[in-house]
Every structure is written in structure tokens, then in C-alpha cells.
PDB file of C-alpha atoms in Angstrom:
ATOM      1  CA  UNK A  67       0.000   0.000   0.000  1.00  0.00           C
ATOM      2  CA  UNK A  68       1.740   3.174  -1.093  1.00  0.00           C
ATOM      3  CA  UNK A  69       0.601   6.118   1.212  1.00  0.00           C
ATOM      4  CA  UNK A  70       0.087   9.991  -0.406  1.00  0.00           C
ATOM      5  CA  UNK A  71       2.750  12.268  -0.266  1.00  0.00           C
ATOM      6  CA  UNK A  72       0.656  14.536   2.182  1.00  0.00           C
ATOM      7  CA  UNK A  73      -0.097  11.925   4.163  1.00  0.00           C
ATOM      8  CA  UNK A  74       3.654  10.607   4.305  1.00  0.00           C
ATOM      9  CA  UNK A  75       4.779  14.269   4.609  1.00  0.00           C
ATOM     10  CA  UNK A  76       2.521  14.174   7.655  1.00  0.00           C
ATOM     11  CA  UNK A  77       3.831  11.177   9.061  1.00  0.00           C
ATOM     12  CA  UNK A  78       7.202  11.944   8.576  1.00  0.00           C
ATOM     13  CA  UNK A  79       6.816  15.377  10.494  1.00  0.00           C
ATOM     14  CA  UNK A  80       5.273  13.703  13.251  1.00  0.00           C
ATOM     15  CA  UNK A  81       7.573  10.988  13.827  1.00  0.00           C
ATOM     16  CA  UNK A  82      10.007  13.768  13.650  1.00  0.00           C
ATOM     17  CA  UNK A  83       8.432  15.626  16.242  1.00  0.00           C
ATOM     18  CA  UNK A  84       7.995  12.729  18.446  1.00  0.00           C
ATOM     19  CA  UNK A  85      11.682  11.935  18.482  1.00  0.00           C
ATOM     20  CA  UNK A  86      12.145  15.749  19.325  1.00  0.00           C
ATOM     21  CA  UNK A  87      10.069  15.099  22.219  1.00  0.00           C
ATOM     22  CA  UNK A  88      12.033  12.212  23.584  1.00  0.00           C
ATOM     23  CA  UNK A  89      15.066  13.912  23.390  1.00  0.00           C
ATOM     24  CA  UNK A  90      14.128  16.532  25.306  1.00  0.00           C
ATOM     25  CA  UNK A  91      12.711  14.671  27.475  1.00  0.00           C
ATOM     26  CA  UNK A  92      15.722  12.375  27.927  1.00  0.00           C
ATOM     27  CA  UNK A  93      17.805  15.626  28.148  1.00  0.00           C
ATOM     28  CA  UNK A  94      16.047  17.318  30.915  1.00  0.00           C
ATOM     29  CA  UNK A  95      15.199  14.486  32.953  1.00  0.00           C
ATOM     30  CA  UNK A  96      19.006  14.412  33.776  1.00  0.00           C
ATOM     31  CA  UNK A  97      19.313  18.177  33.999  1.00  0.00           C
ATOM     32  CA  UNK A  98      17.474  21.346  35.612  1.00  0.00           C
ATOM     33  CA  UNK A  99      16.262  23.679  32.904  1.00  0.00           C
ATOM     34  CA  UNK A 100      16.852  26.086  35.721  1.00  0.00           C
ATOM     35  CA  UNK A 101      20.731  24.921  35.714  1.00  0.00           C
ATOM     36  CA  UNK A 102      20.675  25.845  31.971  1.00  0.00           C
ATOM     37  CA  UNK A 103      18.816  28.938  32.063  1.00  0.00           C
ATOM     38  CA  UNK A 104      21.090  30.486  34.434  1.00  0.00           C
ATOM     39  CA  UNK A 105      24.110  29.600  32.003  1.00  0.00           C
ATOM     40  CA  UNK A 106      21.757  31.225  29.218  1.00  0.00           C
ATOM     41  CA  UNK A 107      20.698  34.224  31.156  1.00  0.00           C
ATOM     42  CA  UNK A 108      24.363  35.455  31.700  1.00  0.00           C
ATOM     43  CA  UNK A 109      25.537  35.354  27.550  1.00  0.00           C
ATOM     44  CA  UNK A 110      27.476  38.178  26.725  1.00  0.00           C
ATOM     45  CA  UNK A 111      26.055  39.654  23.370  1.00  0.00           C
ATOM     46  CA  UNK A 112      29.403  40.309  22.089  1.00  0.00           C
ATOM     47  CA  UNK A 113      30.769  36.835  21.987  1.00  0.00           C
ATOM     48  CA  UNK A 114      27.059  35.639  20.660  1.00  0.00           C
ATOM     49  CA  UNK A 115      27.062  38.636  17.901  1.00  0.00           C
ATOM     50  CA  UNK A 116      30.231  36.730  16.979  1.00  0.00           C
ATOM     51  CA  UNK A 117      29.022  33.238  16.900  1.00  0.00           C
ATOM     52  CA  UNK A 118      26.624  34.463  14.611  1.00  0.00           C
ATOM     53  CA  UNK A 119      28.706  35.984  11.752  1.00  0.00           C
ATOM     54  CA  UNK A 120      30.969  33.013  11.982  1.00  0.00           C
ATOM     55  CA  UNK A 121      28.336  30.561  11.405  1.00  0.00           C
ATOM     56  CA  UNK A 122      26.880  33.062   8.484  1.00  0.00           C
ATOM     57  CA  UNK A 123      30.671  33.190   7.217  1.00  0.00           C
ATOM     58  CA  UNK A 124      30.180  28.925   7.484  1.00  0.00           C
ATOM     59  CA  UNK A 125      26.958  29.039   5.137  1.00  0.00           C
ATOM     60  CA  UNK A 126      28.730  31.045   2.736  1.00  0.00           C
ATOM     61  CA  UNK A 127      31.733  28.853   2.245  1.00  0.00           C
ATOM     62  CA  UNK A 128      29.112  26.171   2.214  1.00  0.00           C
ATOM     63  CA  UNK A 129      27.129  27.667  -0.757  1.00  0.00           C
ATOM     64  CA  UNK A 130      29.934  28.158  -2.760  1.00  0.00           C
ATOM     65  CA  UNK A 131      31.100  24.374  -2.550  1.00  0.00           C
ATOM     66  CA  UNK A 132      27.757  23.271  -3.588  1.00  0.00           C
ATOM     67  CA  UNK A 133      27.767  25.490  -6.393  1.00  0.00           C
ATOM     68  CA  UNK A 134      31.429  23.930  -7.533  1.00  0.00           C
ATOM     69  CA  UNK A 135      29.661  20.437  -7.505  1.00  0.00           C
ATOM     70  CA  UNK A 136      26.444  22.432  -9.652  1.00  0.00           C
ATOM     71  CA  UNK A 137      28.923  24.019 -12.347  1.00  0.00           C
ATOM     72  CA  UNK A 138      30.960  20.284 -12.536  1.00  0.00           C
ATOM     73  CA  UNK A 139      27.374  18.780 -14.076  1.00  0.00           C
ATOM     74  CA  UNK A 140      26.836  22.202 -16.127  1.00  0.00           C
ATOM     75  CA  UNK A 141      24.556  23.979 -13.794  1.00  0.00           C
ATOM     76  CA  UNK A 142      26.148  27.365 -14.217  1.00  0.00           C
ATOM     77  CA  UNK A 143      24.564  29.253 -11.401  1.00  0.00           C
ATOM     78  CA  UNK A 144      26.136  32.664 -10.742  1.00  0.00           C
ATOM     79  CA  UNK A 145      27.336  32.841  -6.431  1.00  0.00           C
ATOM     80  CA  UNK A 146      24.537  35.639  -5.762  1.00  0.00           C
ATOM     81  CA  UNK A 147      21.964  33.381  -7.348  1.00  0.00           C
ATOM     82  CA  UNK A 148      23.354  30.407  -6.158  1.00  0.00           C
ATOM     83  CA  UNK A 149      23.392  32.072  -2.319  1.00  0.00           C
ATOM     84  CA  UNK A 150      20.046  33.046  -2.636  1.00  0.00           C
ATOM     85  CA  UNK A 151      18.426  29.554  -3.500  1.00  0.00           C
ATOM     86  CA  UNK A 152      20.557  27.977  -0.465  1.00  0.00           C
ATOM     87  CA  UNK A 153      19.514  30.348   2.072  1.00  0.00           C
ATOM     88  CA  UNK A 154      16.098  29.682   1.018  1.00  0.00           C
ATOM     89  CA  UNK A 155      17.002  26.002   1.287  1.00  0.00           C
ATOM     90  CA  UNK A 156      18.111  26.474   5.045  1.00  0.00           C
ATOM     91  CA  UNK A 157      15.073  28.288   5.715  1.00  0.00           C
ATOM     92  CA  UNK A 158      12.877  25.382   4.627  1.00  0.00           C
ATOM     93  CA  UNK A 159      15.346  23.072   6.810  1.00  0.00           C
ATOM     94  CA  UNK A 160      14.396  24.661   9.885  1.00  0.00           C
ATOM     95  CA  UNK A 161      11.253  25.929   9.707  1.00  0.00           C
ATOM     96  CA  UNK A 162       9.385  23.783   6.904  1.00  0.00           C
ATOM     97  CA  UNK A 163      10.686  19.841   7.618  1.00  0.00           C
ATOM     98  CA  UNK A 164       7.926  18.233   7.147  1.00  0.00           C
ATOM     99  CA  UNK A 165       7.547  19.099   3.437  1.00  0.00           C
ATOM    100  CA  UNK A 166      10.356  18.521   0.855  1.00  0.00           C
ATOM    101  CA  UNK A 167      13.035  19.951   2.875  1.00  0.00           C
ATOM    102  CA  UNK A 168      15.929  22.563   1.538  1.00  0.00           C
ATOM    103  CA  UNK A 169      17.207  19.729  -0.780  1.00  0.00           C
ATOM    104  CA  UNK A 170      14.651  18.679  -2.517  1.00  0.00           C
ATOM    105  CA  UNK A 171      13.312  22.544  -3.055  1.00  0.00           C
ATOM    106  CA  UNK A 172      16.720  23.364  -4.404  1.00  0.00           C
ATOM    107  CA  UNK A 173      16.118  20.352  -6.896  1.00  0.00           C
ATOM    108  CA  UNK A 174      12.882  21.290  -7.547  1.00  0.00           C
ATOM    109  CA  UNK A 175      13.997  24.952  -8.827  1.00  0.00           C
ATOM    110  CA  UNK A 176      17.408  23.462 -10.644  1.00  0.00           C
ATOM    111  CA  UNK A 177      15.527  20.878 -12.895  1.00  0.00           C
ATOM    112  CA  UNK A 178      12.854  23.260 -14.033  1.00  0.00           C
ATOM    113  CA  UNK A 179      15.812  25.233 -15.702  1.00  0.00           C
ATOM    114  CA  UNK A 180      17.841  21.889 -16.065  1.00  0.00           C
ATOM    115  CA  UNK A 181      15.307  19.805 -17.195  1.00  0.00           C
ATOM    116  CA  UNK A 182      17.911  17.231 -18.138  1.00  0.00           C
ATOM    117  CA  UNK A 183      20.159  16.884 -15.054  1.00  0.00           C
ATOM    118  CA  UNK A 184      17.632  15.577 -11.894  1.00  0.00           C
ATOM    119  CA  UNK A 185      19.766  13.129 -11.348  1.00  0.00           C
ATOM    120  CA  UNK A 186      22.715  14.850 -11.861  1.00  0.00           C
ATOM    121  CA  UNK A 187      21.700  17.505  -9.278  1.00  0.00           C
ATOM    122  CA  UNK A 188      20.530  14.619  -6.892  1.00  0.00           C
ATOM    123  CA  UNK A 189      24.333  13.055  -6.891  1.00  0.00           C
ATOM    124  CA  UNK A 190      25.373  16.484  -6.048  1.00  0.00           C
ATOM    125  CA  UNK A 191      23.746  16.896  -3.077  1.00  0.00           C
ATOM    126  CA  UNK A 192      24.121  13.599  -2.256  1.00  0.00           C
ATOM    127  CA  UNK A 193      27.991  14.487  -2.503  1.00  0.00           C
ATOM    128  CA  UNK A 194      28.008  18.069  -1.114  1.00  0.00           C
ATOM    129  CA  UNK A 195      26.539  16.116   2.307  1.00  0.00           C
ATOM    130  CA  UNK A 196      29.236  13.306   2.053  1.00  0.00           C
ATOM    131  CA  UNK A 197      32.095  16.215   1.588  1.00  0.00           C
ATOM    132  CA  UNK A 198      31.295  17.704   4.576  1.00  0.00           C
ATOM    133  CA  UNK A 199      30.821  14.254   6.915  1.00  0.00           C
ATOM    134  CA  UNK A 200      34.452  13.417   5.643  1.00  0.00           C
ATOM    135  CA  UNK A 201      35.312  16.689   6.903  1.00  0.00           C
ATOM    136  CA  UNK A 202      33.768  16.476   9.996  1.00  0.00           C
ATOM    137  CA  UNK A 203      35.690  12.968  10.884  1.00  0.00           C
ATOM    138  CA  UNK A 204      39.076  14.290   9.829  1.00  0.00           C
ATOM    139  CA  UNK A 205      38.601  17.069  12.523  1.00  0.00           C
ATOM    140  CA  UNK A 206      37.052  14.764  14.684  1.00  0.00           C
ATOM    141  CA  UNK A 207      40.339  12.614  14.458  1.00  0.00           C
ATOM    142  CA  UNK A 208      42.084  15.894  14.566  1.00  0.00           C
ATOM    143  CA  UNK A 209      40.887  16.864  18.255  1.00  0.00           C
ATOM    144  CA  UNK A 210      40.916  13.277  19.412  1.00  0.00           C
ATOM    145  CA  UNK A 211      44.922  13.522  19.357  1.00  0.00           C
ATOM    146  CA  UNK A 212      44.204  16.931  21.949  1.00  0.00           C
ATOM    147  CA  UNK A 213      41.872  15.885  24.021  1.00  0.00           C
ATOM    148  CA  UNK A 214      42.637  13.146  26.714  1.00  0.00           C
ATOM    149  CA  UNK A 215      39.851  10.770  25.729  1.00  0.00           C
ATOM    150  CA  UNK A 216      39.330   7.975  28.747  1.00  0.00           C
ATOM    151  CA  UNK A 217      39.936   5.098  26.669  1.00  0.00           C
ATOM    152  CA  UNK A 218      42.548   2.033  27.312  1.00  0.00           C
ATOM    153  CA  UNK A 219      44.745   1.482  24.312  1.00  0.00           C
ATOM    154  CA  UNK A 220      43.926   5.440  23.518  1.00  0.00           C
ATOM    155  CA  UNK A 221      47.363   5.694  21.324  1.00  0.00           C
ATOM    156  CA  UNK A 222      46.053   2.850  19.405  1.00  0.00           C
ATOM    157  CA  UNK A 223      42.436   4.163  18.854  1.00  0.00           C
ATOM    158  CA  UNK A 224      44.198   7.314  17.363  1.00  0.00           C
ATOM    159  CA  UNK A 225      46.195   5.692  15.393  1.00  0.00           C
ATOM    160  CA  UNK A 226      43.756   3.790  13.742  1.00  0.00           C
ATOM    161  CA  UNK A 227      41.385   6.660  13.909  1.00  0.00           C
ATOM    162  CA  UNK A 228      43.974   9.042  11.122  1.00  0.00           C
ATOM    163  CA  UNK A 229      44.814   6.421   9.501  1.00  0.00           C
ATOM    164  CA  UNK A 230      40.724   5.543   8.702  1.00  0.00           C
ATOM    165  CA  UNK A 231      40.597   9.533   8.078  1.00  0.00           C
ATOM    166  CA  UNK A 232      43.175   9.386   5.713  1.00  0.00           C
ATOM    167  CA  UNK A 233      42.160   6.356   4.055  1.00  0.00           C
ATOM    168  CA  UNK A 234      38.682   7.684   3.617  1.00  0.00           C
ATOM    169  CA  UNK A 235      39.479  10.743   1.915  1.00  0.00           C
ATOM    170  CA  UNK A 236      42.036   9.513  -0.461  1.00  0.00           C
ATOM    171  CA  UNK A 237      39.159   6.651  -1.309  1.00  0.00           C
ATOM    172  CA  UNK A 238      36.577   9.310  -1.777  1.00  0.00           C
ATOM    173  CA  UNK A 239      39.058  10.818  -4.332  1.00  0.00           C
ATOM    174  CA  UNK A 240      39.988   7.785  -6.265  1.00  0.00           C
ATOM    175  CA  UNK A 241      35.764   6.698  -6.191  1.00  0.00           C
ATOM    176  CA  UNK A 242      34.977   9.939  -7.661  1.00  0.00           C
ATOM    177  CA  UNK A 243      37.537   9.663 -10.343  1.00  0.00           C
ATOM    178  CA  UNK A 244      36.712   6.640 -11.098  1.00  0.00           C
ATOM    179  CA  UNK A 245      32.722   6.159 -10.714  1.00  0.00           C
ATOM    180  CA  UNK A 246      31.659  10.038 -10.611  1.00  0.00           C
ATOM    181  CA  UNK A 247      34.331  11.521 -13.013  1.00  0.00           C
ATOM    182  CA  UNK A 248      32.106  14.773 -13.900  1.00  0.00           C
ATOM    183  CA  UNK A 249      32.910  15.739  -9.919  1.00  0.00           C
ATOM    184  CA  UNK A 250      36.500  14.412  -9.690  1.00  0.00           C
ATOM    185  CA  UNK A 251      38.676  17.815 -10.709  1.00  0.00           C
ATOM    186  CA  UNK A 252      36.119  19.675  -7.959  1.00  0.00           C
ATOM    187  CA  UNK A 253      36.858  16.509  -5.179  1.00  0.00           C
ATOM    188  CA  UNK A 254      40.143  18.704  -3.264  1.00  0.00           C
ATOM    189  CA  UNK A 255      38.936  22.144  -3.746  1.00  0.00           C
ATOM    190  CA  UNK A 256      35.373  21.463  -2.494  1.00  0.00           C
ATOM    191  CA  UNK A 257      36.511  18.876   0.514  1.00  0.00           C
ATOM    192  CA  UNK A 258      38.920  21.942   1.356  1.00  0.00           C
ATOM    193  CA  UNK A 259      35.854  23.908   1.385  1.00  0.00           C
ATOM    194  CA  UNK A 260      33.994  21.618   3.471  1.00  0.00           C
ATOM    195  CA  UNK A 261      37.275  21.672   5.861  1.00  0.00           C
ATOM    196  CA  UNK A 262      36.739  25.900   5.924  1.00  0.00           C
ATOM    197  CA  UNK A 263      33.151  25.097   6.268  1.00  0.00           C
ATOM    198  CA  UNK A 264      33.429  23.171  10.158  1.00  0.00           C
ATOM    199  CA  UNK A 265      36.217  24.922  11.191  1.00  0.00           C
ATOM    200  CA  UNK A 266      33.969  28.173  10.899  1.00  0.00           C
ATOM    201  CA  UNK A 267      31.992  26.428  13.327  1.00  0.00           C
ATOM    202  CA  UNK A 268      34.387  25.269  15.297  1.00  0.00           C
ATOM    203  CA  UNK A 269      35.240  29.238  15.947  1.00  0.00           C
ATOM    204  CA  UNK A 270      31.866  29.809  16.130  1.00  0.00           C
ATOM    205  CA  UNK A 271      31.481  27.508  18.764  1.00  0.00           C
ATOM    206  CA  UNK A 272      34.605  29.251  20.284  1.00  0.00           C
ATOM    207  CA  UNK A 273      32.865  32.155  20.207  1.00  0.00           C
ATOM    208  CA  UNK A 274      30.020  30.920  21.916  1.00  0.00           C
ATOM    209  CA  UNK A 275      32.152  29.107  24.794  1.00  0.00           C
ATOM    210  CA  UNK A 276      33.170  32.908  24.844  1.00  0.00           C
ATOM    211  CA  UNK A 277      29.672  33.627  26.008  1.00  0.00           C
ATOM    212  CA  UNK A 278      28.928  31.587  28.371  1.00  0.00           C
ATOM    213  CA  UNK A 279      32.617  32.285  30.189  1.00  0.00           C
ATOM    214  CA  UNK A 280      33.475  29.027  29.774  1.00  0.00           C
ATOM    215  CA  UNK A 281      37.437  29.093  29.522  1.00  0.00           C
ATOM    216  CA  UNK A 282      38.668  25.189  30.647  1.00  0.00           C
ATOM    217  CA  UNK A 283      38.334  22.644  28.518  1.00  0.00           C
ATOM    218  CA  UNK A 284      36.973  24.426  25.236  1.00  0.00           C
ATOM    219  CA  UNK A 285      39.095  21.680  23.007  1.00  0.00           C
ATOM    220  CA  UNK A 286      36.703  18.512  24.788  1.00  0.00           C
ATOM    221  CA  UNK A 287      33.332  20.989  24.196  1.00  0.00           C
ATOM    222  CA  UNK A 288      34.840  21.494  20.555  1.00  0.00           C
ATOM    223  CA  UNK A 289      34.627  17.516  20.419  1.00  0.00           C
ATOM    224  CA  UNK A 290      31.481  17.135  21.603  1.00  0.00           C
ATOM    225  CA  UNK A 291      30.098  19.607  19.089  1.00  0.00           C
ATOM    226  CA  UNK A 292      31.668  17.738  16.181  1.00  0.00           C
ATOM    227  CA  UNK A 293      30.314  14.735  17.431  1.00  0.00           C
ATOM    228  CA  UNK A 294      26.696  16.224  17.723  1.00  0.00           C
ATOM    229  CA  UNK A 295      26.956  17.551  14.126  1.00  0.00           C
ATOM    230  CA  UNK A 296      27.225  13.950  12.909  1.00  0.00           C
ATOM    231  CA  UNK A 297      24.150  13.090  14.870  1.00  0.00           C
ATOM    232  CA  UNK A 298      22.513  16.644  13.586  1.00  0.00           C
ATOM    233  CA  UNK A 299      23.077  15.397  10.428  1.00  0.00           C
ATOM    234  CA  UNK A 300      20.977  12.178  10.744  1.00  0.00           C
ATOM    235  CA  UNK A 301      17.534  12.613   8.482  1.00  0.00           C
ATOM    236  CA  UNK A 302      15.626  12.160  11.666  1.00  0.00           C
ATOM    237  CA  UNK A 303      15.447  15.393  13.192  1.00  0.00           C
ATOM    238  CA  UNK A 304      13.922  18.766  13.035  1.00  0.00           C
ATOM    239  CA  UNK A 305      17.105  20.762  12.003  1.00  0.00           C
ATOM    240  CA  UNK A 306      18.890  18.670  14.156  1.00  0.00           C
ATOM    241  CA  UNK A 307      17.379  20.056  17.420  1.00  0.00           C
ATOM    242  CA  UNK A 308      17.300  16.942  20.236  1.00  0.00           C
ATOM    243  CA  UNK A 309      19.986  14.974  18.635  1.00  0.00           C
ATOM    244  CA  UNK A 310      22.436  17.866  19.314  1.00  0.00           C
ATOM    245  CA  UNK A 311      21.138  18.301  23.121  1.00  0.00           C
ATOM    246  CA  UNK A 312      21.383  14.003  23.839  1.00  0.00           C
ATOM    247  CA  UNK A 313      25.232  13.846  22.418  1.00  0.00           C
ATOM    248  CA  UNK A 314      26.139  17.329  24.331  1.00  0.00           C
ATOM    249  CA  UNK A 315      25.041  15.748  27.400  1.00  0.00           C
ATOM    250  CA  UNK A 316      26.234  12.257  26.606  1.00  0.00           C
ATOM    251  CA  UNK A 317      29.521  13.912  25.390  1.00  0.00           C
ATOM    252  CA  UNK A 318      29.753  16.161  28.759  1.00  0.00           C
ATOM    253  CA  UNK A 319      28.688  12.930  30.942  1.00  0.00           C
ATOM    254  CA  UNK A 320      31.486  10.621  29.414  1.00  0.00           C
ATOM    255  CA  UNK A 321      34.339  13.669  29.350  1.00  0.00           C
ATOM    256  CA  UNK A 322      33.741  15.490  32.594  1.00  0.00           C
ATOM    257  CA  UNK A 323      32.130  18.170  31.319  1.00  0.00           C
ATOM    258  CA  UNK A 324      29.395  21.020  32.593  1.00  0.00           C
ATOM    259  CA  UNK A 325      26.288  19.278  31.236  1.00  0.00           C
ATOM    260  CA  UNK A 326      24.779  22.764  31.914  1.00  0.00           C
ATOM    261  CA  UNK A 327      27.283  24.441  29.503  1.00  0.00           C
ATOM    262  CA  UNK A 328      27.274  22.131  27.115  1.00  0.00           C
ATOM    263  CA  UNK A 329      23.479  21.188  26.699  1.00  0.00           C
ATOM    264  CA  UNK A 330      23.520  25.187  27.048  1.00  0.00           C
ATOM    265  CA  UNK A 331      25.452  25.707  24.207  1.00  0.00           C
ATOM    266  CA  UNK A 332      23.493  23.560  21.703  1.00  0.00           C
ATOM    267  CA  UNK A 333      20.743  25.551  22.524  1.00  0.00           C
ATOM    268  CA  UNK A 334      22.658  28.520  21.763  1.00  0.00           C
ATOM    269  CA  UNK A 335      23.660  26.734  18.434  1.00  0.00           C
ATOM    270  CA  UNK A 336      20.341  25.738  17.423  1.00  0.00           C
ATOM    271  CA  UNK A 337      19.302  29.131  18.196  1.00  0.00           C
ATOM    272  CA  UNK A 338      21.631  31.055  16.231  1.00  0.00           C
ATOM    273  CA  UNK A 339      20.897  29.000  13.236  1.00  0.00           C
ATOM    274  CA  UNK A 340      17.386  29.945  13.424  1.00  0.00           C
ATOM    275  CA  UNK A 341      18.472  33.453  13.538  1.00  0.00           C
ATOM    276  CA  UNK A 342      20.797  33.151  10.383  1.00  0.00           C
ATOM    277  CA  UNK A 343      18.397  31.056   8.505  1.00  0.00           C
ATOM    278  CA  UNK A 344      15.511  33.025   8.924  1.00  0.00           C
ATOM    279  CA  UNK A 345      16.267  35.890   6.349  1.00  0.00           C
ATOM    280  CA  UNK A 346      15.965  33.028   3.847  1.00  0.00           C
ATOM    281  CA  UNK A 347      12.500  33.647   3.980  1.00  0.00           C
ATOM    282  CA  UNK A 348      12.728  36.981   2.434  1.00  0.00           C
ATOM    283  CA  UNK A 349      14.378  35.499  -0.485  1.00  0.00           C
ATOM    284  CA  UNK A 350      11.822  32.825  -1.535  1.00  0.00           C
ATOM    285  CA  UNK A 351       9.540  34.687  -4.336  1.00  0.00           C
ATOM    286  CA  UNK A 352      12.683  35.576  -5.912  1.00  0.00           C
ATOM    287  CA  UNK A 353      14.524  32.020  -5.947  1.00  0.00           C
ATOM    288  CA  UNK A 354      12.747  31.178  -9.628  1.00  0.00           C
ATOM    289  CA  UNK A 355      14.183  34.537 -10.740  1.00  0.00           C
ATOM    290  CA  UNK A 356      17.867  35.036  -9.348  1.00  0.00           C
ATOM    291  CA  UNK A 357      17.895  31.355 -10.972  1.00  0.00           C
ATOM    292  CA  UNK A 358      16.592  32.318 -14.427  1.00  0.00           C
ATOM    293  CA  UNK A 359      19.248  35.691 -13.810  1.00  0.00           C
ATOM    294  CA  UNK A 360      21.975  33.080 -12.550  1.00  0.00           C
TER     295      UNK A 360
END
């Protein structure tokens, strides 16, 4: 039985929601929202005015790789055009995630242009994602060799963890030569992107840590965040809101952390990339037209 797409849509948002709800649930049965809002209630606006450009300055560099992997299958998108229909996208992200989602909008506007290239675009995406989740590990690995994880054998894990990092990007550029040639002169410049794009928000997240006047052990809540990224990432969330909160606390809880801070500052996060996203809602009547001008 094959369900309509409203109804699936529907279904989709709910489940969505519900796991939302356990998170939170999970999250603040193990903390006071009290603890956290007294964190939140001393921010300093500075540091957060900060956090947001950096993450803005992250978006950017993120638009512009996805446009490398557009112009590598012919979609010749100018930047301004091409910034306008992703901003759009993560408006849709975070507000709209029951529907189609930034992805499939941005697909939706491409193909009507691009008739012939829906899958083409597809793979794109598909690769812009996998570009940055290599990223992400090869920081990951990165701040594993700083931070004094409590593992036995930890020399060993890190060992094996760079040489997995390595391995995996030098595989994703000999795959994408060899399966996906059309991408494979864009693989170094856009996973160098992708490499700009999270350490942005690494220094965002600096920034933030800034805000809360949290000074010991920023490199372990720079972990952490990586770590929730991946999890943000997962298609099961609403913008990645309650899968951030569960690995902050899980990530404070298993490194000694302030679960206040750190559940604190994925609030923060989640917050400021409502704030940067939002704008992309003033863009939307244009998107068909900066696209036709692109």
C-alpha cells in the first residue's frame, strides 16, 4: 500500500516531532532547565554577535562548494543566485521539515531550468553532504589527538582513527575519479571547502564558549560539538534540534564536562541557526528569478 505524499509528509513530520520530544525529554530528565537557564541568562552579546557571523561566514563557504559540484554537471549558477536559492534552502530546513526539505526545493527549482540533469543535481547533493561528513571525521580525528579521551589502548584508537581519516578521503578521491568523473577535478577544492566550512563552526562555537565564560576545557566541548553535528546530520530530526542536546550531554557525561554548559550551548547553536536562517524567507519569491538571472 503506497501512502500519499501529504499523508507521508505528515507522518514523517510527526515521527520527527515525536523523536524531538524524547530527546528533550531524555535531556532534561538528567538536567534542571533552571541549571541551563542560568548559564543562558548570563551570555554576553558580544561573543554571541560573533558566533553568529561566523556561522553566516560557514553558510557562505558552504554555498559556494555546492555550487562547484552544480557548475561540474553544467549547472552554471552565478554565487549571488546560487546564495540566494541555499539560504532559502536552510530556511525550509528549519522551519518547513515536514515538506520537501531545503534539498529537494533546491532540486525542484534546478531541474525546471535543467530539465535534463535531476539526477545529476541529486548526486550532487548527495555528494556536497558526504564532503562535509568526511570533513567532519578528519577534525574529529584531529581533536581526538588533543583531548585526553578515557579510553585504554587510547594511542592505538588514534592511530587507527587518522589512519581511517586518511584512508577515507584519499578513497573518496579515487571513487569519484573513477565512478563520478564529472565531480572528480572539484573533489580537493570542495573537501577543502567543506574543511573551511566546520572549522567556521568550530570558531563559532569558540565564540560561543566565549559567552557563556566558559574558559577550561573548550578543546573537549569542541569535540562534543563535532560529534553532535554527525548526529545533527541524521535525516531524523527537526534541524537537528534533540539529537544535538542528547550527544552534548552524553559527550559532557562521558568527558567530565558542565552538562549545563554544554546542553547550554546547543541551545545557543540551534538558536543562532534559526536566527541566520531566517532571512531566507525573504528570499523565496525571488529564488525562480535570481535562478533564471543566474
Amino acid at each position: 500500500m503506497t501512502l500519499p505524499p501529504r499523508l507521508r509528509a505528515l507522518l514523517l513530520l510527526l515521527l520527527k516531532l515525536g523523536l524531538l520530544a524524547a530527546a528533550l525529554w531524555f535531556v532534561f530528565r538528567r538536567i534542571s532547565p533552571r541549571q541551563i537557564g542560568q548559564v543562558l541568562a548570563s551570555v554576553q552579546p558580544g561573543w554571541l554577535g560573533l558566533a553568529v557571523g561566523l556561522f553566516a561566514a560557514s553558510k557562505w563557504l558552504a554555498a559556494r562548494r555546492l555550487n562547484y559540484f552544480q557548475r561540474a554537471i553544467g549547472v552554471d549558477l552565478s554565487e549571488a543566485a546560487n546564495l540566494r536559492l541555499y539560504w532559502l534552502g536552510m530556511f525550509y530546513n528549519l522551519f518547513l521539515p515536514g515538506g520537501i526539505g531545503g534539498d529537494g526545493y533546491k532540486v525542484l527549482v534546478l531541474r525546471r531550468a535543467y530539465p535534463t540533469k535531476t539526477a545529476a543535481l541529486v548526486r550532487a547533493l548527495v555528494l556536497d553532504r558526504v564532503s562535509g561528513l568526511l570533513a567532519l571525521g578528519v577534525l574529529l580525528v584531529a581533536l581526538a589527538w588533543v583531548v585526553p579521551l578515557p579510553l585504554p589502548g587510547l594511542w592505538m584508537w588514534r592511530g587507527a582513527a587518522g589512519l581511517g581519516a586518511a584512508g577515507l578521503l584519499l578513497g573518496g578521491a579515487a571513487v569519484t575519479e573513477r565512478w563520478i568523473a564529472p565531480f572528480g577535478p572539484t573533489y580537493w577544492r570542495t573537501q577543502g571547502l567543506a574543511l573551511g566550512v566546520q572549522a567556521a563552526q568550530l570558531l563559532c562555537t569558540l565564540a560561543l564558549l566565549g559567552a557563556t565564560h566558559t574558559v577550561a576545557q573548550q578543546p573537549a566541548y569542541l569535540l562534543v560539538f563535532l560529534a553532535s553535528s554527525v548526529a545533527a546530520a541524521l535525516p531524523f530530526t527537526v534541524g537537528g534540534a534533540g539529537a544535538r542536546e542528547v550527544m552534548f550531554l552524553l559527550g559532557a557525561q562521558w568527558l567530565g564536562l558542565d552538562a549545563a554548559v554544554s546542553v547550554s550551548l546547543s541551545l545557543l547553536f540551534y538558536l543562532l541557526s534559526a536566527a541566520v536562517a531566517l532571512p531566507g524567507a525573504l528570499v523565496g519569491e525571488g529564488s525562480w528569478n535570481a535562478v533564471e538571472r543566474g
